[in-house]
Amino acid sequence: MDPQFWHTRWQTNQIGFHEGAPNALLTGHFAALGLTPPGRVFVPLCGKSHDMDWLRAQGFEVLGAELSPLAAAQFFAERGLTPETTASGAHQRLSAAGVTIFVGDLFDLTAPQLGPIDALYDRGAIVALPPTLRARYAPQLLALTSAAPQLVIAFAYDQSKLSGPPFSVTEDELRAHYSATHTLTLAHSYEVPGGMKGACPATESAWLLTPRCA
Ligand SMILES: C[S@@+](CC[C@H](N)C(=O)[O-])C[C@H]1O[C@@H](n2cnc3c(N)ncnc32)[C@H](O)[C@@H]1O
């Protein structure tokens, strides 16, 4: 996906992916990763998600990565926070009240910038990327987080019926990306009411990824 695609989405407020409350698959299944606060949770492609508030409320420090400066600015402004802003590598680092958002391209982020990570939460992230970028995304996450545990939420549907985003990311694909480093367990799966944008049936699934060496 061209970065401009996402910048335009935020500039024109076409953010139908943004939910008004913490995601039910997050609140229902994150505890199954067995992470005890305090810990540091990475949220790639974070937007201005309320999921970051929920993770913070559980006692975790939240680290996000987001391309759009507007999204990051709105996240803090909507909470009445003025973030401390510093330059960090190719990114701007915005930080307040236990949430830090690295504004810039995820693929330019480095492990030393991010620091140690105890778990990763992927909602609207792997499914936001076309196949060529997903092939780079999974190894980038593994490098950034030393293959930390993950909760991944993904859609699966007939990609020939509709182009993404969100893209279809099947169980087979998740296993291809992560089974060398993680054990994948299906936490929950359901048929999306009305299918994917009314074009075809779709399932949404929450996957727990547990490091093989843990
Ligand atoms: C589908 S939205 C999901 C946002 C959030 N996870 C949520 O659940 O609301 C995908 C987000 O990823 C951001 N994004 C896309 N490509 C990116 C990249 N290469 N690096 C960082 N952020 C990116 C977009 O700006 C957008 O906010």
Short mmCIF file of C-alpha atoms and ligand atoms in Angstrom, two decimals:
data_model
loop_
_atom_site.label_atom_id
_atom_site.label_comp_id
_atom_site.label_asym_id
_atom_site.label_seq_id
_atom_site.Cartn_x
_atom_site.Cartn_y
_atom_site.Cartn_z
CA MET A 1 0.00 0.00 0.00
CA ASP A 2 1.35 3.39 -0.95
CA PRO A 3 1.89 5.49 2.22
CA GLN A 4 -0.13 8.24 0.54
CA PHE A 5 -3.16 5.93 0.59
CA TRP A 6 -3.13 6.00 4.40
CA HIS A 7 -2.25 9.68 4.68
CA THR A 8 -5.26 10.48 2.49
CA ARG A 9 -7.49 8.23 4.58
CA TRP A 10 -6.59 10.17 7.71
CA GLN A 11 -6.70 13.60 6.02
CA THR A 12 -10.22 12.89 4.69
CA ASN A 13 -11.37 11.11 7.85
CA GLN A 14 -12.09 7.87 5.95
CA ILE A 15 -11.29 5.74 8.96
CA GLY A 16 -14.04 3.15 9.03
CA PHE A 17 -11.55 0.73 10.60
CA HIS A 18 -11.43 2.86 13.77
CA GLU A 19 -13.63 1.36 16.48
CA GLY A 20 -15.35 3.40 19.16
CA ALA A 21 -14.31 1.11 22.01
CA PRO A 22 -11.65 -1.50 22.81
CA ASN A 23 -11.90 -4.53 20.51
CA ALA A 24 -13.83 -7.44 22.04
CA LEU A 25 -11.29 -10.00 20.79
CA LEU A 26 -8.54 -8.05 22.55
CA THR A 27 -10.38 -7.72 25.84
CA GLY A 28 -11.54 -11.34 25.69
CA HIS A 29 -8.28 -13.03 24.75
CA PHE A 30 -5.21 -10.93 25.56
CA ALA A 31 -4.96 -12.46 29.05
CA ALA A 32 -4.44 -15.87 27.46
CA LEU A 33 -0.94 -14.73 26.45
CA GLY A 34 -0.12 -14.98 30.16
CA LEU A 35 1.60 -11.60 30.38
CA THR A 36 1.77 -10.05 33.85
CA PRO A 37 1.91 -6.26 34.21
CA PRO A 38 4.07 -4.29 34.13
CA GLY A 39 5.25 -5.19 30.66
CA ARG A 40 5.73 -3.47 27.32
CA VAL A 41 3.20 -4.17 24.58
CA PHE A 42 3.86 -3.23 20.96
CA VAL A 43 0.93 -2.18 18.77
CA PRO A 44 2.10 -1.96 15.13
CA LEU A 45 0.03 0.21 12.76
CA CYS A 46 -1.82 1.50 15.82
CA GLY A 47 -3.92 4.32 14.36
CA LYS A 48 -5.62 6.07 17.29
CA SER A 49 -7.07 2.86 18.63
CA HIS A 50 -8.91 2.63 21.96
CA ASP A 51 -7.15 -0.72 22.29
CA MET A 52 -4.10 1.21 23.49
CA ASP A 53 -6.18 2.70 26.33
CA TRP A 54 -7.36 -0.76 27.34
CA LEU A 55 -3.82 -2.20 27.35
CA ARG A 56 -2.65 0.80 29.40
CA ALA A 57 -5.51 0.29 31.86
CA GLN A 58 -4.34 -3.30 32.38
CA GLY A 59 -1.02 -1.88 33.61
CA PHE A 60 1.08 -2.28 30.48
CA GLU A 61 3.29 0.32 28.85
CA VAL A 62 2.12 0.74 25.25
CA LEU A 63 4.39 1.30 22.27
CA GLY A 64 2.68 2.07 18.97
CA ALA A 65 3.93 2.59 15.44
CA GLU A 66 1.87 4.70 13.04
CA LEU A 67 2.54 6.28 9.66
CA SER A 68 0.09 9.17 10.04
CA PRO A 69 1.06 12.16 12.20
CA LEU A 70 -2.64 13.10 12.22
CA ALA A 71 -3.63 9.78 13.79
CA ALA A 72 -1.03 10.10 16.52
CA ALA A 73 -1.89 13.75 17.21
CA GLN A 74 -5.60 12.87 17.43
CA PHE A 75 -4.90 10.00 19.83
CA PHE A 76 -3.31 12.33 22.39
CA ALA A 77 -5.56 15.35 21.73
CA GLU A 78 -8.74 13.30 22.20
CA ARG A 79 -7.46 12.34 25.66
CA GLY A 80 -6.49 15.90 26.58
CA LEU A 81 -2.81 14.94 26.61
CA THR A 82 0.14 16.94 25.31
CA PRO A 83 2.78 14.39 24.33
CA GLU A 84 6.48 14.91 24.80
CA THR A 85 7.82 14.91 21.23
CA THR A 86 11.36 13.95 20.29
CA ALA A 87 13.16 12.82 17.16
CA SER A 88 14.03 9.12 17.11
CA GLY A 89 15.84 7.81 14.04
CA ALA A 90 13.53 8.27 11.06
CA HIS A 91 10.56 8.79 13.40
CA GLN A 92 8.96 11.33 15.69
CA ARG A 93 8.42 9.82 19.12
CA LEU A 94 5.28 11.09 20.87
CA SER A 95 4.86 10.04 24.47
CA ALA A 96 2.39 10.73 27.30
CA ALA A 97 0.70 8.82 30.12
CA GLY A 98 2.37 5.48 29.38
CA VAL A 99 1.70 5.47 25.65
CA THR A 100 4.44 6.15 23.12
CA ILE A 101 3.74 6.34 19.39
CA PHE A 102 6.58 6.21 16.87
CA VAL A 103 5.30 8.25 13.94
CA GLY A 104 6.76 7.06 10.65
CA ASP A 105 7.12 3.91 8.59
CA LEU A 106 7.10 0.64 10.56
CA PHE A 107 9.69 -0.70 8.14
CA ASP A 108 12.16 2.02 9.22
CA LEU A 109 11.73 1.31 12.95
CA THR A 110 14.58 -0.48 14.73
CA ALA A 111 14.74 -2.68 17.83
CA PRO A 112 17.02 -0.24 19.73
CA GLN A 113 14.47 2.56 19.15
CA LEU A 114 11.61 0.42 20.41
CA GLY A 115 13.37 -1.21 23.36
CA PRO A 116 12.41 -4.57 24.88
CA ILE A 117 8.93 -5.85 24.06
CA ASP A 118 6.98 -8.44 26.08
CA ALA A 119 4.02 -8.94 23.73
CA LEU A 120 2.55 -7.69 20.50
CA TYR A 121 -1.05 -6.92 19.57
CA ASP A 122 -1.97 -6.95 15.87
CA ARG A 123 -5.43 -5.67 14.94
CA GLY A 124 -5.91 -3.98 11.58
CA ALA A 125 -2.17 -4.32 10.94
CA ILE A 126 -1.22 -7.45 9.01
CA VAL A 127 -4.61 -7.26 7.26
CA ALA A 128 -3.89 -3.65 6.25
CA LEU A 129 -0.95 -4.70 4.08
CA PRO A 130 -0.88 -6.26 0.60
CA PRO A 131 0.98 -9.58 0.12
CA THR A 132 4.32 -8.01 -0.88
CA LEU A 133 4.40 -5.90 2.29
CA ARG A 134 3.16 -8.75 4.49
CA ALA A 135 6.20 -10.72 3.38
CA ARG A 136 8.35 -7.93 4.87
CA TYR A 137 6.06 -7.20 7.82
CA ALA A 138 6.29 -10.55 9.61
CA PRO A 139 10.13 -10.69 9.66
CA GLN A 140 10.24 -7.03 10.69
CA LEU A 141 7.98 -7.75 13.67
CA LEU A 142 10.05 -10.77 14.66
CA ALA A 143 13.21 -8.64 14.53
CA LEU A 144 11.64 -5.74 16.44
CA THR A 145 10.22 -7.89 19.24
CA SER A 146 12.64 -10.85 19.48
CA ALA A 147 9.68 -13.08 18.54
CA ALA A 148 7.56 -12.00 21.53
CA PRO A 149 4.10 -13.55 22.06
CA GLN A 150 1.38 -12.09 19.86
CA LEU A 151 -2.38 -11.73 19.74
CA VAL A 152 -3.26 -11.43 16.04
CA ILE A 153 -6.72 -10.62 14.71
CA ALA A 154 -7.24 -11.44 11.04
CA PHE A 155 -9.97 -11.72 8.43
CA ALA A 156 -10.20 -14.57 5.96
CA TYR A 157 -12.39 -14.33 2.85
CA ASP A 158 -12.25 -14.97 -0.90
CA GLN A 159 -9.77 -12.33 -2.06
CA SER A 160 -10.93 -12.73 -5.66
CA LYS A 161 -14.31 -11.24 -4.65
CA LEU A 162 -12.91 -8.03 -3.18
CA SER A 163 -9.63 -6.16 -3.01
CA GLY A 164 -8.26 -5.04 0.34
CA PRO A 165 -7.67 -3.46 2.69
CA PRO A 166 -8.57 -5.23 4.81
CA PHE A 167 -6.84 -8.11 3.06
CA SER A 168 -7.58 -11.76 3.62
CA VAL A 169 -4.91 -13.37 5.79
CA THR A 170 -5.61 -17.08 6.15
CA GLU A 171 -4.49 -19.56 8.78
CA ASP A 172 -2.09 -21.07 6.22
CA GLU A 173 -0.49 -17.70 5.64
CA LEU A 174 -0.16 -16.94 9.36
CA ARG A 175 1.47 -20.35 9.84
CA ALA A 176 3.84 -19.67 6.93
CA HIS A 177 4.95 -16.41 8.56
CA TYR A 178 5.14 -17.50 12.17
CA SER A 179 5.21 -21.27 12.73
CA ALA A 180 9.03 -21.43 12.74
CA THR A 181 9.10 -19.15 15.79
CA HIS A 182 5.66 -19.53 17.38
CA THR A 183 2.98 -22.06 18.19
CA LEU A 184 -0.35 -20.80 16.79
CA THR A 185 -3.57 -21.43 18.70
CA LEU A 186 -7.00 -20.31 17.55
CA ALA A 187 -8.61 -18.41 20.43
CA HIS A 188 -11.85 -17.48 18.69
CA SER A 189 -13.36 -17.36 15.24
CA TYR A 190 -16.75 -16.17 13.99
CA GLU A 191 -18.59 -15.43 10.76
CA VAL A 192 -18.64 -11.68 10.16
CA PRO A 193 -22.32 -10.61 10.00
CA GLY A 194 -23.02 -9.49 6.44
CA GLY A 195 -19.67 -10.83 5.26
CA MET A 196 -16.82 -8.66 4.02
CA LYS A 197 -18.44 -5.36 2.97
CA GLY A 198 -21.43 -7.38 1.77
CA ALA A 199 -19.36 -8.89 -1.06
CA CYS A 200 -18.61 -12.38 0.30
CA PRO A 201 -18.62 -14.46 3.49
CA ALA A 202 -15.78 -13.70 5.88
CA THR A 203 -14.48 -14.97 9.19
CA GLU A 204 -12.64 -12.94 11.79
CA SER A 205 -10.27 -14.89 14.02
CA ALA A 206 -8.11 -14.20 17.05
CA TRP A 207 -4.83 -16.13 17.13
CA LEU A 208 -2.52 -16.61 20.08
CA LEU A 209 1.10 -16.91 19.04
CA THR A 210 3.34 -18.38 21.72
CA PRO A 211 7.12 -18.42 21.26
CA ARG A 212 8.42 -21.95 20.63
CA CYS A 213 11.43 -21.37 22.85
CA ALA A 214 9.37 -20.05 25.82
C1 LIG B 1 -6.51 -0.48 9.15
S1 LIG B 1 -5.74 0.79 10.05
C2 LIG B 1 -5.78 0.06 11.69
C3 LIG B 1 -5.43 1.00 12.80
C4 LIG B 1 -5.55 0.37 14.20
N1 LIG B 1 -4.73 -0.80 14.36
C5 LIG B 1 -6.97 0.05 14.56
O1 LIG B 1 -7.26 -1.10 14.86
O2 LIG B 1 -7.80 0.98 14.53
C6 LIG B 1 -4.04 0.64 9.56
C7 LIG B 1 -3.16 1.74 10.08
O3 LIG B 1 -1.80 1.46 9.71
C8 LIG B 1 -1.15 2.67 9.34
N2 LIG B 1 -0.03 2.24 8.48
C9 LIG B 1 -0.13 1.73 7.22
N3 LIG B 1 1.08 1.42 6.75
C10 LIG B 1 1.98 1.72 7.72
C11 LIG B 1 3.40 1.63 7.83
N4 LIG B 1 4.16 1.15 6.82
N5 LIG B 1 4.00 2.03 8.98
C12 LIG B 1 3.23 2.52 10.01
N6 LIG B 1 1.89 2.63 9.96
C13 LIG B 1 1.27 2.23 8.83
C14 LIG B 1 -2.24 3.49 8.68
O4 LIG B 1 -1.97 4.87 8.69
C15 LIG B 1 -3.47 3.13 9.52
O5 LIG B 1 -3.64 4.03 10.59
#
